[in-house]
Coordinates of C-alpha atoms in Angstrom, one line a residue:
M441 CA -21.8 -0.1 27.8
N442 CA -18.8 1.3 25.9
V443 CA -15.8 1.2 28.2
V444 CA -13.3 2.8 25.8
V445 CA -12.1 6.2 27.1
L446 CA -10.1 8.9 25.4
I447 CA -6.9 10.1 27.1
N448 CA -5.2 12.9 25.3
G449 CA -7.0 11.9 22.1
R450 CA -5.8 8.2 22.4
E451 CA -8.1 5.3 23.2
A452 CA -7.6 3.6 26.5
I453 CA -9.2 0.8 28.6
P454 CA -9.8 1.1 32.4
V455 CA -8.1 -1.9 34.1
R456 CA -11.3 -2.6 36.0
A457 CA -13.0 -3.1 32.6
I458 CA -10.5 -5.8 31.3
P459 CA -12.3 -8.7 33.0
Y460 CA -15.5 -7.7 31.2
V461 CA -13.8 -6.9 27.9
T462 CA -12.1 -10.3 27.8
G463 CA -15.2 -12.3 28.9
R464 CA -13.5 -13.1 32.3
W465 CA -10.6 -14.8 30.6
M466 CA -8.5 -12.2 32.3
S467 CA -10.0 -12.1 35.8
P468 CA -8.8 -9.4 38.2
D469 CA -6.1 -11.7 39.7
V470 CA -4.8 -12.5 36.2
V471 CA -4.8 -8.8 35.3
A472 CA -2.7 -8.1 38.3
K473 CA -0.3 -10.9 37.7
S474 CA 0.0 -10.1 33.9
L475 CA 1.0 -6.5 34.7
A476 CA 3.3 -7.5 37.5
Y477 CA 5.1 -9.9 35.0
T478 CA 4.6 -12.8 37.5
D479 CA 2.2 -14.8 35.3
S480 CA 4.6 -17.3 33.8
M481 CA 2.3 -18.0 30.7
N482 CA 0.6 -14.7 30.0
R483 CA 2.8 -11.9 31.3
F484 CA 2.3 -8.6 29.5
E485 CA 6.0 -7.8 29.3
G486 CA 6.7 -4.4 27.8
I487 CA 3.2 -3.3 28.5
Y488 CA 2.5 -0.8 31.3
A489 CA -0.6 0.6 32.9
Y490 CA -0.9 4.3 33.7
Q491 CA -2.8 6.2 36.4
L492 CA -4.6 9.5 35.9
L493 CA -3.3 12.4 37.9
A494 CA -5.2 15.3 39.5
D495 CA -3.7 17.8 37.0
G496 CA -5.0 15.8 34.0
G497 CA -1.7 14.1 33.2
Y498 CA -0.8 10.5 34.0
S499 CA 2.1 8.5 35.3
Q500 CA 3.4 5.0 34.6
V501 CA 2.4 2.1 37.0
L502 CA 5.5 -0.2 37.3
P503 CA 5.2 -4.0 37.5
G504 CA 6.2 -4.0 41.2
D505 CA 3.2 -1.8 42.0
W506 CA 0.9 -4.6 41.2
D507 CA 2.3 -6.9 43.9
V508 CA 0.1 -5.1 46.5
V509 CA -3.0 -5.6 44.3
D510 CA -2.2 -9.2 43.9
D511 CA -1.8 -9.6 47.7
L512 CA -5.2 -8.0 48.2
L513 CA -6.8 -10.4 45.7
Q514 CA -5.2 -13.4 47.3
G515 CA -6.5 -12.2 50.7
L516 CA -10.0 -11.9 49.3
D517 CA -9.8 -15.4 47.9
S518 CA -8.6 -16.8 51.2
S519 CA -11.4 -15.0 53.1
L520 CA -14.1 -16.4 50.8
N521 CA -12.7 -19.9 51.0
A522 CA -12.8 -19.6 54.8
I523 CA -16.4 -18.7 54.7
S524 CA -17.5 -21.6 52.4
D525 CA -16.2 -24.2 50.1
D526 CA -19.4 -23.8 48.0
R527 CA -18.3 -22.0 44.8
K528 CA -21.9 -21.2 43.9
L529 CA -22.1 -19.2 47.1
T530 CA -18.8 -17.4 47.0
R531 CA -18.5 -16.9 43.2
P532 CA -21.0 -13.9 43.0
V533 CA -19.1 -12.2 45.8
W534 CA -15.8 -12.7 44.1
L535 CA -17.0 -11.3 40.8
T536 CA -17.9 -8.0 42.3
E537 CA -15.4 -7.6 45.1
S538 CA -12.4 -8.7 43.1
T539 CA -13.0 -6.0 40.5
K540 CA -13.0 -3.4 43.2
Q541 CA -9.5 -4.5 44.3
L542 CA -8.1 -3.3 40.9
P543 CA -7.2 0.4 41.3
A544 CA -9.6 3.1 40.0
G545 CA -8.4 5.6 37.5
V546 CA -5.8 3.3 36.0
F547 CA -5.8 2.3 32.4
L548 CA -4.0 0.6 29.5
W549 CA -3.7 2.0 26.0
R550 CA -6.2 0.1 23.9
D551 CA -3.8 -0.7 20.9
E552 CA -1.1 -2.0 23.3
F553 CA -3.6 -4.1 25.3
E554 CA -5.1 -5.6 22.1
Q555 CA -1.7 -6.7 20.8
A556 CA -0.6 -8.1 24.2
F557 CA -3.9 -10.0 24.6
H558 CA -3.9 -11.6 21.2
R559 CA -0.3 -12.5 21.6
S560 CA -1.0 -14.3 24.9
Y561 CA -4.4 -15.7 24.2
S562 CA -4.2 -17.0 20.6
P563 CA -3.0 -20.3 19.1
P564 CA -0.5 -21.9 19.3
R565 CA 0.1 -20.4 22.8
F566 CA -3.5 -20.6 23.9
S567 CA -6.4 -22.6 22.7
L568 CA -9.8 -23.9 23.9
L569 CA -11.2 -27.4 23.5
D570 CA -14.8 -26.3 23.5
E571 CA -14.6 -22.8 22.2
R572 CA -18.0 -21.0 21.8
P573 CA -18.8 -18.2 19.4
G574 CA -17.3 -15.0 20.9
D575 CA -14.9 -16.7 23.2
L576 CA -11.5 -14.9 23.2
T577 CA -13.1 -12.0 21.3
L578 CA -12.6 -8.6 22.9
R579 CA -15.8 -6.8 23.6
F580 CA -15.5 -3.1 24.2
S581 CA -19.2 -2.7 24.9
P582 CA -19.6 -5.6 27.3
L583 CA -22.5 -6.6 29.4
I584 CA -21.7 -5.3 33.0
S585 CA -23.8 -6.9 35.6
P586 CA -25.1 -6.1 38.2
P587 CA -25.8 -2.5 36.9
E588 CA -24.2 -0.8 39.9
M589 CA -20.9 -2.2 38.8
R590 CA -20.8 0.2 35.9
G591 CA -19.9 3.0 38.1
V592 CA -17.3 0.9 39.8
V593 CA -15.7 0.0 36.5
M594 CA -15.6 3.6 35.2
E595 CA -14.6 5.2 38.5
G596 CA -11.9 7.8 37.9
F597 CA -12.8 8.2 34.3
E598 CA -16.0 10.4 34.6
D599 CA -14.4 13.2 32.5
S600 CA -12.9 10.8 29.9
A601 CA -15.9 8.6 29.3
D602 CA -18.5 9.2 26.7
D603 CA -16.7 11.2 24.0
L604 CA -14.4 13.7 25.7
L605 CA -16.1 16.7 24.1
V606 CA -14.4 18.6 21.3
D607 CA -14.5 21.9 23.3
K608 CA -12.9 20.2 26.3
I609 CA -10.1 18.9 24.1
R610 CA -9.5 22.4 22.7
N611 CA -9.6 24.2 26.0
D612 CA -7.6 21.7 28.0
Q613 CA -4.7 21.2 25.6
P614 CA -2.0 22.7 27.9
R615 CA -3.3 20.6 30.9
L616 CA -3.5 17.4 28.9
L617 CA 0.2 17.2 27.9
L618 CA 1.9 14.1 29.1
S619 CA 3.4 14.1 32.6
A620 CA 6.8 13.1 31.3
G621 CA 9.1 15.6 32.9
E622 CA 11.5 17.3 30.5
D623 CA 11.2 14.7 27.7
A624 CA 10.9 17.0 24.7
A625 CA 10.2 14.1 22.3
T626 CA 7.3 12.8 24.4
D627 CA 5.9 16.4 24.8
R628 CA 5.9 17.3 21.1
F629 CA 4.3 14.0 20.1
A630 CA 1.8 14.3 23.0
Q631 CA 0.6 17.6 21.5
R632 CA 0.2 15.9 18.1
H633 CA -1.8 13.1 19.8
I634 CA -4.1 15.8 21.2
E635 CA -4.6 17.4 17.9
G636 CA -5.2 14.0 16.3
G637 CA -7.9 13.2 18.9
F638 CA -9.5 16.6 18.3
N639 CA -9.6 16.0 14.5
K640 CA -10.9 12.5 14.9
V641 CA -13.8 13.6 17.0
T642 CA -14.6 16.4 14.6
R643 CA -14.5 14.1 11.6
E644 CA -16.7 11.5 13.3
K645 CA -19.2 14.1 14.3
A646 CA -19.4 15.3 10.7
G647 CA -19.8 11.8 9.4
E648 CA -16.5 12.0 7.5
R649 CA -14.1 9.1 6.7
N650 CA -11.6 8.1 9.3
F651 CA -8.1 7.8 7.8
E652 CA -6.5 6.2 10.9
A653 CA -4.5 3.0 10.2
R654 CA -6.2 -0.1 11.7
V655 CA -4.1 -2.0 14.3
A656 CA -4.4 -5.7 15.0
A657 CA -2.4 -8.4 16.8
V658 CA 0.4 -10.0 14.9
K659 CA -0.5 -13.7 14.4
L660 CA 2.5 -14.9 12.4
T661 CA 3.9 -18.3 13.2
D662 CA 7.6 -18.6 14.1
A663 CA 8.2 -20.4 10.8
R664 CA 6.7 -17.5 8.8
C665 CA 8.7 -14.9 10.8
I666 CA 11.9 -16.8 10.0
E667 CA 10.9 -17.0 6.3
L668 CA 10.3 -13.3 6.1
A669 CA 13.6 -12.5 7.9
H670 CA 15.3 -14.4 5.1
S671 CA 13.4 -12.7 2.3
H672 CA 15.2 -10.5 -0.2
E673 CA 12.2 -8.1 -0.5
L674 CA 9.4 -7.1 1.9
R675 CA 6.3 -5.4 0.7
I676 CA 3.2 -3.7 2.2
A677 CA 1.6 -7.1 2.9
D678 CA 4.7 -8.2 4.8
W679 CA 4.8 -5.0 6.7
T680 CA 1.2 -5.4 7.9
S681 CA 1.8 -9.1 8.8
L682 CA 4.9 -8.2 10.9
T683 CA 3.7 -5.1 12.6
G684 CA -0.1 -5.5 12.7
I685 CA -0.5 -2.0 11.3
G686 CA -2.5 -1.3 8.1
I687 CA -2.4 1.6 5.7
G688 CA -3.4 5.0 6.9
V689 CA -2.2 7.5 9.5
H690 CA -0.5 5.9 12.4
W691 CA 0.5 8.4 15.1
S692 CA 3.1 10.5 13.4
H693 CA 3.6 8.3 10.4
L694 CA 1.7 7.6 7.2
V695 CA 1.6 4.0 5.9
T696 CA 0.8 3.5 2.2
T697 CA 1.3 0.8 -0.3
E698 CA 4.5 2.6 -1.4
G699 CA 6.1 2.8 2.0
V700 CA 6.1 4.3 5.5
A701 CA 7.1 7.9 6.1
F702 CA 7.1 10.4 9.0
R703 CA 4.3 13.0 8.7
N704 CA 6.4 16.1 8.6
W705 CA 5.8 18.9 11.0
T706 CA 4.2 22.0 9.3
E707 CA 5.7 25.5 9.7
P708 CA 2.8 26.6 12.0
E709 CA 3.4 23.6 14.2
I710 CA 7.2 24.3 14.4
T711 CA 6.6 28.1 14.9
E712 CA 4.4 27.4 18.0
A713 CA 6.9 25.1 19.6
S714 CA 9.8 26.0 21.9
V715 CA 13.2 26.5 20.4
D716 CA 14.5 23.2 21.7
Q717 CA 11.5 21.4 20.3
Q718 CA 11.9 23.2 17.0
V719 CA 15.4 21.7 16.6
D720 CA 14.1 18.2 17.2
M721 CA 11.1 18.8 14.9
H722 CA 13.4 19.9 12.0
R723 CA 15.4 16.7 12.6
D724 CA 12.2 14.7 12.7
N725 CA 11.4 16.0 9.2
E726 CA 14.7 14.8 7.9
A727 CA 13.8 11.1 8.7
I728 CA 14.4 8.9 5.7
P729 CA 11.2 7.1 4.7
L730 CA 10.9 3.3 4.3
K731 CA 10.1 2.4 0.7
F732 CA 8.6 -0.8 -0.5
P733 CA 10.0 -3.2 -1.5
C734 CA 12.6 -3.1 1.2
T735 CA 15.0 -5.6 2.8
P736 CA 14.5 -7.0 6.3
V737 CA 17.5 -5.0 7.4
D738 CA 15.9 -1.8 6.1
L739 CA 12.8 -2.5 8.0
I740 CA 14.5 -3.0 11.3
Q741 CA 16.7 0.0 10.9
F742 CA 13.7 2.2 10.0
I743 CA 11.8 1.2 13.1
D744 CA 14.8 1.4 15.4
A745 CA 15.6 4.9 14.1
A746 CA 12.1 6.3 14.3
P747 CA 11.8 9.0 17.1
P748 CA 10.5 7.6 20.4
G749 CA 6.9 8.5 21.0
S750 CA 6.1 8.9 17.3
H751 CA 4.8 5.4 16.8
S752 CA 4.0 2.0 18.3
F753 CA 5.9 0.0 15.7
S754 CA 7.3 -3.4 16.9
L755 CA 8.5 -6.6 15.3
P756 CA 8.2 -10.2 16.5
D757 CA 11.2 -11.3 18.5
V758 CA 11.5 -14.4 16.3
F759 CA 11.9 -12.1 13.3
R760 CA 14.6 -10.0 14.9
Q761 CA 16.4 -13.1 16.2
A762 CA 16.4 -14.7 12.8
M763 CA 17.9 -11.6 11.3
T764 CA 20.6 -11.5 13.9
E765 CA 21.5 -15.1 13.3
S766 CA 21.5 -14.5 9.5
E767 CA 23.9 -11.5 9.9
Q768 CA 26.2 -13.5 12.1
T769 CA 26.3 -16.3 9.6
T770 CA 27.0 -13.9 6.8
D771 CA 29.8 -12.3 8.8
T772 CA 31.5 -15.6 9.3
L773 CA 31.3 -16.8 5.7
P774 CA 34.6 -16.7 3.8
L775 CA 34.8 -14.4 0.8
V776 CA 35.4 -16.2 -2.5
S777 CA 37.3 -14.5 -5.3
A778 CA 36.1 -15.0 -8.8
E779 CA 39.6 -14.7 -10.1
S780 CA 40.8 -17.5 -7.8
Q781 CA 38.2 -19.8 -9.3
G782 CA 37.1 -21.3 -6.0
K783 CA 40.1 -20.6 -3.9
I784 CA 39.2 -19.0 -0.6
A785 CA 40.4 -15.4 -0.4
T786 CA 41.3 -13.5 2.7
E787 CA 38.6 -11.0 3.7
V788 CA 39.9 -7.5 3.4
T789 CA 38.2 -4.5 5.0
P790 CA 37.8 -1.7 2.5
T791 CA 40.3 1.1 3.0
G792 CA 38.2 3.9 1.7
I793 CA 36.2 5.4 -1.2
S794 CA 36.8 8.4 -3.4
K795 CA 35.2 11.8 -3.1
R796 CA 33.1 11.0 -6.2
E797 CA 31.7 7.9 -4.6
V798 CA 31.0 9.8 -1.4
L799 CA 29.0 12.4 -3.2
A800 CA 27.2 9.9 -5.5
V801 CA 24.3 9.8 -3.0
D802 CA 22.7 12.7 -1.1
W803 CA 23.7 12.6 2.6
P804 CA 21.0 13.5 5.2
L805 CA 22.5 16.8 6.2
H806 CA 20.7 19.6 7.9
G807 CA 21.1 23.3 8.7
Q808 CA 23.3 25.4 6.4
F809 CA 25.7 22.5 5.9
N810 CA 24.4 20.8 2.7
Q811 CA 25.7 18.5 0.0
E812 CA 27.6 21.4 -1.6
S813 CA 29.2 22.2 1.8
L814 CA 30.3 18.6 2.1
S815 CA 31.8 18.6 -1.4
A816 CA 33.8 21.7 -0.5
A817 CA 34.9 20.2 2.9
L818 CA 36.2 17.1 1.1
S819 CA 38.3 19.3 -1.2
D820 CA 39.6 21.8 1.4
V821 CA 39.9 19.4 4.3
R822 CA 39.4 21.0 7.8
E823 CA 40.9 19.6 11.0
W824 CA 37.6 18.1 12.2
L825 CA 37.2 16.0 9.0
K826 CA 40.7 14.5 8.9
P827 CA 40.0 11.5 11.0
A828 CA 37.7 10.3 8.2
R829 CA 40.5 10.4 5.5
T830 CA 42.2 7.1 5.0
A831 CA 44.6 8.1 2.2
L832 CA 46.0 11.4 0.9
G833 CA 45.3 12.2 -2.7
S834 CA 47.9 13.2 -5.3
P835 CA 47.0 15.9 -7.8
G836 CA 46.5 14.4 -11.2
K837 CA 47.3 10.9 -10.0
A838 CA 45.1 9.6 -7.2
S839 CA 42.1 10.7 -5.3
A840 CA 42.0 10.9 -1.5
L841 CA 40.1 8.1 0.1
W842 CA 37.4 8.4 2.8
N843 CA 36.0 6.1 5.4
P844 CA 32.1 6.6 5.3
A845 CA 31.6 5.4 8.8
K846 CA 34.2 7.9 10.3
L847 CA 32.9 10.6 7.9
A848 CA 29.4 10.1 9.3
D849 CA 30.7 10.2 12.8
C850 CA 32.5 13.5 12.1
L851 CA 29.3 15.0 10.7
V852 CA 27.3 14.0 13.7
S853 CA 30.0 15.4 16.0
K854 CA 29.7 18.8 14.3
R855 CA 25.9 18.5 14.5
Y856 CA 25.6 18.6 10.7
A857 CA 23.6 15.4 10.7
N858 CA 21.2 13.4 12.9
Q859 CA 22.7 10.3 14.4
K860 CA 19.8 8.0 13.7
A861 CA 19.1 9.3 10.2
I862 CA 22.7 9.0 9.1
G863 CA 23.0 5.5 10.6
L864 CA 20.0 4.5 8.5
F865 CA 21.5 6.2 5.5
L866 CA 24.8 4.2 5.9
G867 CA 22.8 0.9 6.2
R868 CA 21.2 1.6 2.8
H869 CA 24.1 3.1 0.8
F870 CA 27.3 1.9 2.6
A871 CA 26.3 -1.3 4.3
E872 CA 29.8 -2.7 4.5
W873 CA 30.8 0.2 6.7
L874 CA 27.8 -0.1 9.1
P875 CA 29.5 -2.3 11.7
E876 CA 32.3 0.2 12.1
W877 CA 29.8 3.0 12.4
E878 CA 28.0 1.1 15.2
R879 CA 31.2 0.5 17.0
L880 CA 32.0 4.2 16.9
Q881 CA 28.6 5.1 18.3
E882 CA 29.2 2.9 21.4
Y883 CA 31.6 5.5 22.6
R884 CA 29.5 8.6 21.8

């Protein structure tokens, strides 16, 4: 029996199905403890379950909500132990009754669950002495016995099981939007998920190729993560190893051998959105793509700058930690002047760059304020731009000097640039000014 359901066009797993999908390695009590973050070895930190709502939306189930479920399961265990010490007698009762203690209509996103499971139940963190074929392999069409448990497992998902018919997706689009309050980012990407689900079902029914990127658990060793963090260049193979995401369409991004880019909103999509969403969608379209080969810093900045809700990109903590330590080491190294032939020089923060250097690269501007507008503003300096000028120019003698970090901050303040996009831009073209930019953003 296939236990995968579609929620807003995205694959999900009922929590009652997890014991069967995992071959009982995650029994109901382990499921509850993992989601409550109380399992010291296999907690699913950062992973949340969601419950379906009557209006077709869903809401997040917080870790603390699982404490009650855990109490019920402990109570069931104590009751069975009081009846008999014979495990052969109580085990069949536990198998059925414990599953019923998990809440109906509650689910995990399949891709998030797969990553969390493989992270917790794979070597070196978890291994079996007498592993059999299929052990620790997720089975999304598991044997569910006795047969009457099938209805228990899928309770609350009657409308989502099977294939969530194409007509239902089309007709229920307004109702299926995420229950996320006024979060415009979530709403606009929820609509895209719905459309993606509709298109996927249509293609599959027509026997057409599926262009979705495959997602798998990241299985890198700590040593390999550290090695990649210290690499000068990362390519598509390194991307897939670090993120677990292959080439193809992944949510609102397209992954290719050349790089990773946001799938721009089309004019019809923007036209149908609210005015507030249109503003965000235009800014989404200005996102700077990640091009391979890239540096580890480029990779982290790209993922951190991507709009929330547009992806499920993540990087191993060991990789990020190694990058942080590497940057701290670099920051503390003394600068050595070639002219001093080995004598340690005093590190001097750059005072500024000329207008020509500023305009040597295309700034990620939007609206009517473009590169030409920036050039004019640097010549005829307005009051709002003066904080970015570090030195006055002298006609025919010296050019005015500009602080790229403060210049970027001024552009964001005037809403001529997107904060995340321009931060990524500075990291690529004016990296030495990035720390100052980050300090300025702390006060925004």
